[in-house]
PDB file of C-alpha atoms and ligand atoms in Angstrom:
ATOM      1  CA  UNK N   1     -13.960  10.979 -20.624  1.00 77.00           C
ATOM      2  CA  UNK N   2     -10.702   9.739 -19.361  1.00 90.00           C
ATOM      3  CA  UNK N   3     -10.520   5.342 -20.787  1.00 96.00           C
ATOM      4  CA  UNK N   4      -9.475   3.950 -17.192  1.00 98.00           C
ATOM      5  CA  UNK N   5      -8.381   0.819 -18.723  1.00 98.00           C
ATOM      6  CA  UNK N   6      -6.150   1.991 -21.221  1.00 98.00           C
ATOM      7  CA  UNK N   7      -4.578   4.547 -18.580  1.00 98.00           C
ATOM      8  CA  UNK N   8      -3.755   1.681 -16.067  1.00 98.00           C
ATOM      9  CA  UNK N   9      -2.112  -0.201 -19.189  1.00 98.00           C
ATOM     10  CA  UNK N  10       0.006   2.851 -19.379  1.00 98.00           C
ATOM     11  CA  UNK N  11       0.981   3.054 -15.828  1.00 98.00           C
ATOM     12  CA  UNK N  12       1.408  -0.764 -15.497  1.00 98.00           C
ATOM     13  CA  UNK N  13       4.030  -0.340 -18.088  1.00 98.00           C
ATOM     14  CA  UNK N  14       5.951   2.810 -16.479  1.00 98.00           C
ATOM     15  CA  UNK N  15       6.084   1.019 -13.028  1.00 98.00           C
ATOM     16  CA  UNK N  16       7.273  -1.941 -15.062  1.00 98.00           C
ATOM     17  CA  UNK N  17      10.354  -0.123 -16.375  1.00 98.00           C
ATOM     18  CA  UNK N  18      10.722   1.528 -12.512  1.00 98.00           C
ATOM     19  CA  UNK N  19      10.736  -1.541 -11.387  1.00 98.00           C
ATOM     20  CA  UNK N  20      14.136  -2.637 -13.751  1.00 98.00           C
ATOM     21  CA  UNK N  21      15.761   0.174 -11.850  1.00 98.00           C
ATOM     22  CA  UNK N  22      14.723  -0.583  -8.711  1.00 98.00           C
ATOM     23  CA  UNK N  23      15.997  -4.753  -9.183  1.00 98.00           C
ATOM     24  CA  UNK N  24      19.242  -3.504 -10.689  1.00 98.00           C
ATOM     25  CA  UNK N  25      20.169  -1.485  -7.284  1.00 97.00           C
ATOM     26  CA  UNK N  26      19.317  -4.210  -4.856  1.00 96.00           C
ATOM     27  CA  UNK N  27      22.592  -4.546  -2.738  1.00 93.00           C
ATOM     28  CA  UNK N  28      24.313  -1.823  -4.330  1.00 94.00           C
ATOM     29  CA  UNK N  29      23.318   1.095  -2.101  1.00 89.00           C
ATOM     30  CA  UNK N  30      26.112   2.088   0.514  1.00 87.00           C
ATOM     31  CA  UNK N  31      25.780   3.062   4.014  1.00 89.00           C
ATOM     32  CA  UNK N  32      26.697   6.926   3.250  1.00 89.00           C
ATOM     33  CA  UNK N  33      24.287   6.698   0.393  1.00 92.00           C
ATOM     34  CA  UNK N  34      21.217   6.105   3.118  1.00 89.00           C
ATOM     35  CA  UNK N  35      20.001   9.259   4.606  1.00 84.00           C
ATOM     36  CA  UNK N  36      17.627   9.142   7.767  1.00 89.00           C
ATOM     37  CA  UNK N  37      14.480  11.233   7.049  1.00 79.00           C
ATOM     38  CA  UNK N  38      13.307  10.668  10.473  1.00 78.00           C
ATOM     39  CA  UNK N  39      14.156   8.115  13.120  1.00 79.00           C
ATOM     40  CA  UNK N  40      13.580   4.754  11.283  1.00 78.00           C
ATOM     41  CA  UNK N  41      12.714   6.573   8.272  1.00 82.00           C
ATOM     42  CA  UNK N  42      14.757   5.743   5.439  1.00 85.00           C
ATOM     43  CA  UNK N  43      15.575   6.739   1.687  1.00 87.00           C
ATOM     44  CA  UNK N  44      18.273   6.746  -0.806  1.00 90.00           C
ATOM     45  CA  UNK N  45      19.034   7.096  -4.453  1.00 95.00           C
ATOM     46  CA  UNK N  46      16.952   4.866  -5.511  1.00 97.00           C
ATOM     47  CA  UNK N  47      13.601   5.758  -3.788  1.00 97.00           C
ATOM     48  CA  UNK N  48      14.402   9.445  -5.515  1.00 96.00           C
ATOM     49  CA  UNK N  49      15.418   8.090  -9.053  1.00 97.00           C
ATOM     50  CA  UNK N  50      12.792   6.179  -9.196  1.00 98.00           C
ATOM     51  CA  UNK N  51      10.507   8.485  -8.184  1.00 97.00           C
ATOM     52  CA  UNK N  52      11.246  11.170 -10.827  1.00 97.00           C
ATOM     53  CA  UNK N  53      11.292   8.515 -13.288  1.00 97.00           C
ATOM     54  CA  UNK N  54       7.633   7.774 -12.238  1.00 98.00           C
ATOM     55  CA  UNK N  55       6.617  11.727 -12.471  1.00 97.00           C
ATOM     56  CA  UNK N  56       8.347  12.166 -15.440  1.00 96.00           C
ATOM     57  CA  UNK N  57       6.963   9.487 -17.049  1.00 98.00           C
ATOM     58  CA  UNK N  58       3.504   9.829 -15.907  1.00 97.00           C
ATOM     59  CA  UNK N  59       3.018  13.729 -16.847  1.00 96.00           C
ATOM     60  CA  UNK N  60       2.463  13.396 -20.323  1.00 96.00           C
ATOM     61  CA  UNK N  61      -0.172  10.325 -19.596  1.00 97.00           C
ATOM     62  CA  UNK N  62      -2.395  13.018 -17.667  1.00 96.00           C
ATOM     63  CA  UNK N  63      -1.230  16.764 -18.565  1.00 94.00           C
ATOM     64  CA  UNK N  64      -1.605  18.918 -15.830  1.00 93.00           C
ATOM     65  CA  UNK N  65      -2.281  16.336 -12.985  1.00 95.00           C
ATOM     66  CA  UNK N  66      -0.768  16.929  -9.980  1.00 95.00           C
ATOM     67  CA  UNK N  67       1.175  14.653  -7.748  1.00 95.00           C
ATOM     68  CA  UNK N  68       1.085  13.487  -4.227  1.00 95.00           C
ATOM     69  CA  UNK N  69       4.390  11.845  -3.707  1.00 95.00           C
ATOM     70  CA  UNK N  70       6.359  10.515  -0.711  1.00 93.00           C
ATOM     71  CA  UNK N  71      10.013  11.872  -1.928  1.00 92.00           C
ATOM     72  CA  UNK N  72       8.479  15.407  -2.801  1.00 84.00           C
ATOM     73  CA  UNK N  73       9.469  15.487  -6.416  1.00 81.00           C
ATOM     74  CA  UNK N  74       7.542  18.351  -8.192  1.00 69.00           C
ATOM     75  CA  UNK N  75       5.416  18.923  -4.972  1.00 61.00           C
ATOM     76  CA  UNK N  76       5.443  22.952  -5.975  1.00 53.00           C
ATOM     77  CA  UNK N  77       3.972  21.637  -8.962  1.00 59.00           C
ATOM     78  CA  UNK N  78      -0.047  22.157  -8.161  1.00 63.00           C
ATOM     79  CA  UNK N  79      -2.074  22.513 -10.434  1.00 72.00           C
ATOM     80  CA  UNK N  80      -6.639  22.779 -10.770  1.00 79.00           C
ATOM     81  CA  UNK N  81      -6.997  20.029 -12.091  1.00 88.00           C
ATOM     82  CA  UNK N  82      -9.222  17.522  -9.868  1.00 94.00           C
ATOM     83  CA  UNK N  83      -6.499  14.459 -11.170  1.00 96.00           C
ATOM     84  CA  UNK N  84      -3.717  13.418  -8.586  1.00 96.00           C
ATOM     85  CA  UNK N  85      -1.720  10.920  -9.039  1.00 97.00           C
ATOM     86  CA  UNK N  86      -0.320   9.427  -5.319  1.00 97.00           C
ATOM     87  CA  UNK N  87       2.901   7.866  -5.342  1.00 97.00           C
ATOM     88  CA  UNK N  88       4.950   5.530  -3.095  1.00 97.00           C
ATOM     89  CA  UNK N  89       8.199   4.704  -5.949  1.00 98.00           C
ATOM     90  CA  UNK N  90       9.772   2.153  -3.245  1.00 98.00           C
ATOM     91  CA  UNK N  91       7.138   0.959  -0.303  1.00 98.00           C
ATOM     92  CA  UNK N  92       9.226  -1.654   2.204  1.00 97.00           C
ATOM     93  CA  UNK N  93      12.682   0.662   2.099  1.00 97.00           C
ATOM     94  CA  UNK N  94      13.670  -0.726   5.033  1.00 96.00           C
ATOM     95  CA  UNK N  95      13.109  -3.988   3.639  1.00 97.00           C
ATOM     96  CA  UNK N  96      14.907  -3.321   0.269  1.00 97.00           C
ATOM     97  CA  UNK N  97      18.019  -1.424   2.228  1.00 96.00           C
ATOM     98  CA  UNK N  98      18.162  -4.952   4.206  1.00 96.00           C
ATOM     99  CA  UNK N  99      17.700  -6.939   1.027  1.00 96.00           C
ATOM    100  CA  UNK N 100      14.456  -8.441   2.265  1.00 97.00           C
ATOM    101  CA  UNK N 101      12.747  -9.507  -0.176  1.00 94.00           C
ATOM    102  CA  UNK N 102       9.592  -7.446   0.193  1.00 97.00           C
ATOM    103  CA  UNK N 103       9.177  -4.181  -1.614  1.00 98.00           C
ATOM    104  CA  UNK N 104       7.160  -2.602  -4.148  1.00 98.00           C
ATOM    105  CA  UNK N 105       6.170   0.701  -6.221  1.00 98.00           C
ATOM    106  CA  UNK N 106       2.536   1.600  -5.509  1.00 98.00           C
ATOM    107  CA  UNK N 107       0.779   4.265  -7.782  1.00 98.00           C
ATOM    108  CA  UNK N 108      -2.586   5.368  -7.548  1.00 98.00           C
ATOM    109  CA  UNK N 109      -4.587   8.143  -9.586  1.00 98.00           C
ATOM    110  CA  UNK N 110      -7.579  10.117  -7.568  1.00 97.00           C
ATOM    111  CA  UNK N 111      -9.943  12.340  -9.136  1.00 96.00           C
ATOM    112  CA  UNK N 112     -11.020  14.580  -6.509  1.00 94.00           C
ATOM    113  CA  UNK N 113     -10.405  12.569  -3.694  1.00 91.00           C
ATOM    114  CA  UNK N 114     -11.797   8.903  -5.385  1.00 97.00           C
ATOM    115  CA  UNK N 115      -9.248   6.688  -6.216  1.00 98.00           C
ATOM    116  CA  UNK N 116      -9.396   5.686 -10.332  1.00 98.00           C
ATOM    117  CA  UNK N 117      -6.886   3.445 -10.446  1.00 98.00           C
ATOM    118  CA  UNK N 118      -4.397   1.100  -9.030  1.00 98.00           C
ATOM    119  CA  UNK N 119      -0.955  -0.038  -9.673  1.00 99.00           C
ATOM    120  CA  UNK N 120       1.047  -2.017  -7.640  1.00 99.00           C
ATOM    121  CA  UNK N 121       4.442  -4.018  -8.304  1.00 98.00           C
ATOM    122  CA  UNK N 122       5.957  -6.319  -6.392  1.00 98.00           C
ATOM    123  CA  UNK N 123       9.340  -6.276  -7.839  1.00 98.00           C
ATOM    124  CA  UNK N 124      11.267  -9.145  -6.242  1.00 97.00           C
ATOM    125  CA  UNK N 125       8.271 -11.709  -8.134  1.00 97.00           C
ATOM    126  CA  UNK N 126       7.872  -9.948 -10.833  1.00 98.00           C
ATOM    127  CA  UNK N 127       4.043  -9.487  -9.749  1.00 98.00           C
ATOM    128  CA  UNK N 128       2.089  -6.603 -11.090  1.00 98.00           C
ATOM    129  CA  UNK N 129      -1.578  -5.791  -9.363  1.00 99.00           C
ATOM    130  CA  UNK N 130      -3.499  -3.281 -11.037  1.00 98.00           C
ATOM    131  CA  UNK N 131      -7.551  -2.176 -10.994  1.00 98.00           C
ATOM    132  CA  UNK N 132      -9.767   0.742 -12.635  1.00 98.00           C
ATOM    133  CA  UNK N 133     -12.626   1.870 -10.858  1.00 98.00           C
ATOM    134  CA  UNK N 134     -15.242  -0.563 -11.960  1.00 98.00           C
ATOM    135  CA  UNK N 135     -13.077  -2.826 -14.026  1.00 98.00           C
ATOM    136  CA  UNK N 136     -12.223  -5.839 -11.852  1.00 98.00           C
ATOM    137  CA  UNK N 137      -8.330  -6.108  -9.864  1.00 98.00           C
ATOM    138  CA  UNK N 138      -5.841  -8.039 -11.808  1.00 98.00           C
ATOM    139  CA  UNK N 139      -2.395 -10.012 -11.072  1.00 98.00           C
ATOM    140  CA  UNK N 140       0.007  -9.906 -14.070  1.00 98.00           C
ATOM    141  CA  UNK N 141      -3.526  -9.705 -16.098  1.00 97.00           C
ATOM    142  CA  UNK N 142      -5.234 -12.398 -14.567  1.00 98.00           C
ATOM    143  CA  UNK N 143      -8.254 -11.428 -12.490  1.00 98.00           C
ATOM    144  CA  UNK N 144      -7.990 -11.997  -9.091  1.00 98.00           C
ATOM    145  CA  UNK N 145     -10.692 -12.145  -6.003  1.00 98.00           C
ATOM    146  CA  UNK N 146     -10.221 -11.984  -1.880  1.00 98.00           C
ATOM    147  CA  UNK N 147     -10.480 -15.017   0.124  1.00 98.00           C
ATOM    148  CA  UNK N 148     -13.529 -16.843   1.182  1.00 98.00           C
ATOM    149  CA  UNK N 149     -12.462 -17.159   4.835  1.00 98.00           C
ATOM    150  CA  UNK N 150     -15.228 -16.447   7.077  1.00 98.00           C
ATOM    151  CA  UNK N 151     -13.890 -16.779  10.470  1.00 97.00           C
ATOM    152  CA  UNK N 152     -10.908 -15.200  12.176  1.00 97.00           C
ATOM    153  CA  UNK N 153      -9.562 -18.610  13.468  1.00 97.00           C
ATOM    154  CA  UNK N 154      -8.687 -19.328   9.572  1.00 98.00           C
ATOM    155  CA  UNK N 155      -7.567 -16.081   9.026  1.00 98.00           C
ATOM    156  CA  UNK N 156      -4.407 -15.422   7.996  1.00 98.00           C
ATOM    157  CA  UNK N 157      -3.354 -11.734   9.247  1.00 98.00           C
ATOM    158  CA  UNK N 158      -1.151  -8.901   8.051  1.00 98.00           C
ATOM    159  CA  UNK N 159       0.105  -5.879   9.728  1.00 98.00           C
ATOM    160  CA  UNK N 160       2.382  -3.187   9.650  1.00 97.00           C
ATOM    161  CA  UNK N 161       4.118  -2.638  13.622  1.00 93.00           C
ATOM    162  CA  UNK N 162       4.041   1.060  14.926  1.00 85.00           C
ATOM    163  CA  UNK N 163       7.991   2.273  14.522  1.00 81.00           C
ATOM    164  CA  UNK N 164       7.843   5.761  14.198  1.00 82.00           C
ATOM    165  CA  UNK N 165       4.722   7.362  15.603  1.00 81.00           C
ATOM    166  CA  UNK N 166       3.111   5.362  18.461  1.00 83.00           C
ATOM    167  CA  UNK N 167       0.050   7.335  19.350  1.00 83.00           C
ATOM    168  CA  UNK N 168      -2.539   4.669  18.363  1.00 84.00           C
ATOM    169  CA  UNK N 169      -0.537   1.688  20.489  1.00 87.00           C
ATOM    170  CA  UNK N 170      -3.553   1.811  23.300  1.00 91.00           C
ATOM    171  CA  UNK N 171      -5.455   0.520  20.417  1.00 94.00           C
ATOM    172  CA  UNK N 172      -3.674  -1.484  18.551  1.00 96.00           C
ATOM    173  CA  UNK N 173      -1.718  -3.422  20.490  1.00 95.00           C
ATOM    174  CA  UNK N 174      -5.105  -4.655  22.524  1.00 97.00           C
ATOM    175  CA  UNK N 175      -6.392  -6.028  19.244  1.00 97.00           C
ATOM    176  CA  UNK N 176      -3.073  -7.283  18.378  1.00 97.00           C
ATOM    177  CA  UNK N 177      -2.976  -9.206  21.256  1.00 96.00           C
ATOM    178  CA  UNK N 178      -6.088 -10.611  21.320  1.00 97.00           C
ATOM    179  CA  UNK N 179      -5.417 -11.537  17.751  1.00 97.00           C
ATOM    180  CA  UNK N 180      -2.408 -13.068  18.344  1.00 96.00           C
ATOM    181  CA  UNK N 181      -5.047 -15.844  20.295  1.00 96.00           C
ATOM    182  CA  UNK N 182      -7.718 -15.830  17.859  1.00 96.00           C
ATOM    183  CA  UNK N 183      -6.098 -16.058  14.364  1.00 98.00           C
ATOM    184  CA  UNK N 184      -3.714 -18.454  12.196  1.00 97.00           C
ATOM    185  CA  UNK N 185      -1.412 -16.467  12.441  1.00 98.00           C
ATOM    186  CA  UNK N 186       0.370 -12.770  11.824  1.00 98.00           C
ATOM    187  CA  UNK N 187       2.802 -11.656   9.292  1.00 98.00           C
ATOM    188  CA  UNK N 188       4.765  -8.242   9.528  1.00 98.00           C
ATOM    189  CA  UNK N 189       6.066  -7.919   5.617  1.00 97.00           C
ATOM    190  CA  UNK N 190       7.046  -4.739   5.636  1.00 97.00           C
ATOM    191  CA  UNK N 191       5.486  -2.943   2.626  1.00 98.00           C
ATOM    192  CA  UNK N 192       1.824  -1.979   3.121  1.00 98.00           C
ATOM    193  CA  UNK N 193       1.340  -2.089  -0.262  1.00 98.00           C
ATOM    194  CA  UNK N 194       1.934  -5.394  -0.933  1.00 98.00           C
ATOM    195  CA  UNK N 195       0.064  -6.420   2.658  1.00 98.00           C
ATOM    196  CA  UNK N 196      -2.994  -5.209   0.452  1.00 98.00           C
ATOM    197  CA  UNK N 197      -2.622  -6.549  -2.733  1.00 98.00           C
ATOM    198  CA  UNK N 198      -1.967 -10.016  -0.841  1.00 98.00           C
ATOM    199  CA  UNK N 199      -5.419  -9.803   1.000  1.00 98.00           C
ATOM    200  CA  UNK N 200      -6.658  -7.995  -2.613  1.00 98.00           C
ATOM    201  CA  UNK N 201      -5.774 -12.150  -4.526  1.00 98.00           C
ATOM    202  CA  UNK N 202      -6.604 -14.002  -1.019  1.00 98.00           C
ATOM    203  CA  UNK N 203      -3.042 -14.407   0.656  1.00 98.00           C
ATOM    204  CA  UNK N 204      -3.725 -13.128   3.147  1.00 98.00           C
ATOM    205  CA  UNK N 205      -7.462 -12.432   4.701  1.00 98.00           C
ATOM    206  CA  UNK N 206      -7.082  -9.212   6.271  1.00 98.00           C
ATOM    207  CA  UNK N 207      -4.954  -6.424   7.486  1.00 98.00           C
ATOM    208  CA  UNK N 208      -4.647  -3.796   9.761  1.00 98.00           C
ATOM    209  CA  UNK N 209      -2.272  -0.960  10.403  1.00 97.00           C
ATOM    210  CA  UNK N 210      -1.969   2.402  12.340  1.00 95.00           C
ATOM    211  CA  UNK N 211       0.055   5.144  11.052  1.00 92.00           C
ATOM    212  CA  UNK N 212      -0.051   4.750   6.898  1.00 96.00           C
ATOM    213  CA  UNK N 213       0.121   7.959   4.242  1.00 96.00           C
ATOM    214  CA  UNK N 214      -1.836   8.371   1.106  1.00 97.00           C
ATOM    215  CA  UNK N 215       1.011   6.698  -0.982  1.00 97.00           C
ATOM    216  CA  UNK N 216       0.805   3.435   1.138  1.00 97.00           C
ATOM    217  CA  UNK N 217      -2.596   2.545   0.398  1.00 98.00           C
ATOM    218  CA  UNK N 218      -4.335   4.230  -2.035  1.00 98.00           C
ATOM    219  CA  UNK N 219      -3.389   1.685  -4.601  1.00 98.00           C
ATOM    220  CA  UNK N 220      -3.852  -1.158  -3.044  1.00 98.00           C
ATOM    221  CA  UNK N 221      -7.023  -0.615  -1.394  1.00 98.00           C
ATOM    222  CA  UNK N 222      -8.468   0.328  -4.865  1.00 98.00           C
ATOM    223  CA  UNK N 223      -7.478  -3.184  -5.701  1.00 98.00           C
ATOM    224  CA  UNK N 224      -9.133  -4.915  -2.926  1.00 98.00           C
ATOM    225  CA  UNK N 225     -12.452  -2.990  -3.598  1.00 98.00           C
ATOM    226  CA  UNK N 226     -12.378  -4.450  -7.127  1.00 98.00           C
ATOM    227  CA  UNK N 227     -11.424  -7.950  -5.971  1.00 98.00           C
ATOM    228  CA  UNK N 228     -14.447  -7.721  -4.058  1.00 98.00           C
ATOM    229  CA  UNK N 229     -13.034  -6.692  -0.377  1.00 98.00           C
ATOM    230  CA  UNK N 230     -13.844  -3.672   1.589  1.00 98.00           C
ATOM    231  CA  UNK N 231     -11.956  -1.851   4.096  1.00 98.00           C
ATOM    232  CA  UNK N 232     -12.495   1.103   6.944  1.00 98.00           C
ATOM    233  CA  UNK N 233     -10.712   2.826   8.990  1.00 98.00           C
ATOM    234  CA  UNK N 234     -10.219   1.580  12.553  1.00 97.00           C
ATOM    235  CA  UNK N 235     -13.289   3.649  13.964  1.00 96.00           C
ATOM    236  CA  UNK N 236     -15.537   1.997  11.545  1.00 96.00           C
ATOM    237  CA  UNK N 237     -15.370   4.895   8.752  1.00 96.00           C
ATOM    238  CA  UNK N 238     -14.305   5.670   5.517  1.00 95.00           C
ATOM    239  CA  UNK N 239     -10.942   7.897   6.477  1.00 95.00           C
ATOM    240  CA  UNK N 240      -8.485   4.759   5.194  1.00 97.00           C
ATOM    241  CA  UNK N 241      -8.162   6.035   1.709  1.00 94.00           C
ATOM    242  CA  UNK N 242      -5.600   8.729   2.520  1.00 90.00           C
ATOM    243  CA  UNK N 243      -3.710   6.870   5.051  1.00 83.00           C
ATOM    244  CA  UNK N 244      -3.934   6.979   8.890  1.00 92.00           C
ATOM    245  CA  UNK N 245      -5.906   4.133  10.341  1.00 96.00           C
ATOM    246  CA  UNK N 246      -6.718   1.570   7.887  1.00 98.00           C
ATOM    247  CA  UNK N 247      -8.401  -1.990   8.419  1.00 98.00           C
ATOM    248  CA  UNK N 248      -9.101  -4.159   5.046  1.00 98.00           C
ATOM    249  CA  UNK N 249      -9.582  -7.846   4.388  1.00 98.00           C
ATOM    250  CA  UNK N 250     -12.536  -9.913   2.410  1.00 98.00           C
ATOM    251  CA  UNK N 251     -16.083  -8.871   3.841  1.00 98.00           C
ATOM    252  CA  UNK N 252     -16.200 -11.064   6.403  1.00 98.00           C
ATOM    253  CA  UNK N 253     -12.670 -10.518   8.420  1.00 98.00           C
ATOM    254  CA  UNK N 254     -13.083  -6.466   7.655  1.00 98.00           C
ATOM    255  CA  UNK N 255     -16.067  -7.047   9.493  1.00 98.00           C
ATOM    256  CA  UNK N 256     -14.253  -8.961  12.478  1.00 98.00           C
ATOM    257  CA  UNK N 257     -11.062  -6.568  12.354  1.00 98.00           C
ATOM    258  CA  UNK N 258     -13.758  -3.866  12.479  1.00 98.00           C
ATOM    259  CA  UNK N 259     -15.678  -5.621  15.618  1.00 98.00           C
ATOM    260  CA  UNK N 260     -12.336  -5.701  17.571  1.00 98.00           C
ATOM    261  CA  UNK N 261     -11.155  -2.146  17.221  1.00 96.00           C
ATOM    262  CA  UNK N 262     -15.069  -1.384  18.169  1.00 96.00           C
ATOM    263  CA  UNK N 263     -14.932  -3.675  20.993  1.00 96.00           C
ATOM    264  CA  UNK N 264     -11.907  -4.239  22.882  1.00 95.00           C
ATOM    265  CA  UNK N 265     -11.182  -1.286  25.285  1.00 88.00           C
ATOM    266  CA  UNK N 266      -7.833   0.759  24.864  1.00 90.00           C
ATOM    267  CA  UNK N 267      -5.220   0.151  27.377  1.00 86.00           C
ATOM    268  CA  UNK N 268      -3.043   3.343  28.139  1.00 78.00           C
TER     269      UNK N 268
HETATM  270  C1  IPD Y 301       6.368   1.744   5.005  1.00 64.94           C
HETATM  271  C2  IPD Y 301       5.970   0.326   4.754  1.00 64.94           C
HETATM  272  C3  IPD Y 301       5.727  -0.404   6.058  1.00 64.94           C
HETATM  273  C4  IPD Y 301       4.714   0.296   6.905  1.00 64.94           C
HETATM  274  C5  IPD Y 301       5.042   1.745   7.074  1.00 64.94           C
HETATM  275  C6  IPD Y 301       5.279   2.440   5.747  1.00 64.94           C
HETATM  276  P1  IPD Y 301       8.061   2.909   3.259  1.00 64.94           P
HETATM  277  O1  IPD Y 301       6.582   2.446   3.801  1.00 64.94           O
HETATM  278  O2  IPD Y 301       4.774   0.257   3.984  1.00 64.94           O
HETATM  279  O3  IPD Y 301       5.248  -1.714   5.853  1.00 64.94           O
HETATM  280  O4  IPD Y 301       4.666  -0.340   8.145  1.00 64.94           O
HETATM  281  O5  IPD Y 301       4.014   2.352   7.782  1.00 64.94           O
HETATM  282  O6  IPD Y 301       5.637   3.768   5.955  1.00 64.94           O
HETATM  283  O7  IPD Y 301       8.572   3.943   4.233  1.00 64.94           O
HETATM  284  O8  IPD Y 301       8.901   1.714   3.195  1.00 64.94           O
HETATM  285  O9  IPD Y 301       7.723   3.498   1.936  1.00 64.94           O
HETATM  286 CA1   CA Y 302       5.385   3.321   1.927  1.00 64.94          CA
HETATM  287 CA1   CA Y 303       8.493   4.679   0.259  1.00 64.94          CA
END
């Protein structure tokens, strides 16, 4: 029996060192050091250095685990074992290229395909969000819980804006705009991961986004679960863990989020 807690110690402390690197590069990376993965897809260096650091330090934690990673280090790597650990090593690129300060590593351990554990750092504060399945969500290792906010007019709103694939804009953008009327507002950060772990300590009091991988959210919506939110995907199901179409906030504005994807027609 694998101790969750002491695990996510040892992960907090790898994405801790990560994160050194990570601070250290900010404004260094050049413009021929930026390669396009796809159009408005970005990486460098640094997403790749940190990334190995990540696997390599994480292999001996969990021997034989395989890994689910955005920059594709040791993907040929698979292995049986049910353990996977899903890793973003720089979420808000874009953001960290343009020396926004919004970005974070997100790492995430699944055992078949239920999420264990939870790391998340946002480097530019320093702030480190972590949960084990059935062990509470923590900030910097004080617990924290979701917001109380009950109705959408005091909700405060995240989202991530469709930039590369745009086949869900029918039904987003309705909600979005009817949103846009309804809420307190609507921030666009620019990492998904931290969107989540800002709903997961009551920042923010939902979120919703359209086209998201594995290594966006897994993390993070672990730690909303355990800071007593819930999340869906936008057709009311349970496909968010892995990406795609994810809605997650407190109870109450997951419920509301989930209301308007269920009730506002599409518009082509
Ligand atoms: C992106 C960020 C962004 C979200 C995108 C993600 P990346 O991750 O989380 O907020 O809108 O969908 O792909 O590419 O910076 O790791
Ligand atoms: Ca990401
Ligand atoms: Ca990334």
């Amino acid at each position: 029996m694998i101790d969750l807690e002491w695990l996510t110690t040892q992960v907090a402390g790898l994405v801790r060192e990560t994160g050194v690197f990570i601070a250290a590069e900010l404004g260094k990376v050049a413009n021929d050091q930026i390669e396009t993965k796809d159009k408005n897809s970005l990486v460098s260096y640094v997403d790749k250095t940190a990334e190995q650091m990540l696997v390599k330090g994480l292999k001996p934690l969990l021997p034989g685990a395989s890994f689910m990673t955005e920059e594709e280090t040791d993907q040929a790597q698979k292995t049986s074992s049910a353990y996977t650990w899903i890793i973003d090593p720089l979420d808000g690129t874009t953001n960290f290229l343009h020396q926004l300060p919004c970005f974070a590593i997100s790492v995430a351990l699944a055992y078949n395909n239920e999420i264990q554990i939870g790391v998340v750092l946002e480097v530019n504060r320093g702030e480190l969000f972590k949960a084990w399945k059935g062990g509470g969500a923590y900030l910097n290792n004080n617990p924290i819980r979701v917001s109380n906010t009950h109705k959408l007019e005091d909700a405060l709103i995240a989202t991530g804006f469709p930039y590369i694939d745009f086949s869900h804009f029918d039904v987003y953008l309705p909600v979005f705009n009817h949103l846009l009327r309804s809420c307190r507002g609507i921030r666009r950060w620019g990492a998904a991961a931290v969107d989540l772990v800002y709903v997961a300590c009551g920042r923010f009091d939902g979120f919703f986004e359209g086209s998201l991988n594995a290594w966006d959210v897994a993390a993070g919506l672990l730690i909303v679960e355990e800071a007593g939110g819930s999340s869906c995907d936008f057709n009311g199901g349970n496909a968010q863990w892995f990406g795609g179409k994810v809605i997650a906030g407190n109870k109450h504005i997951n419920q509301e989020l989930k209301n308007l994807f269920h009730t506002i027609p599409p518009q082509p």
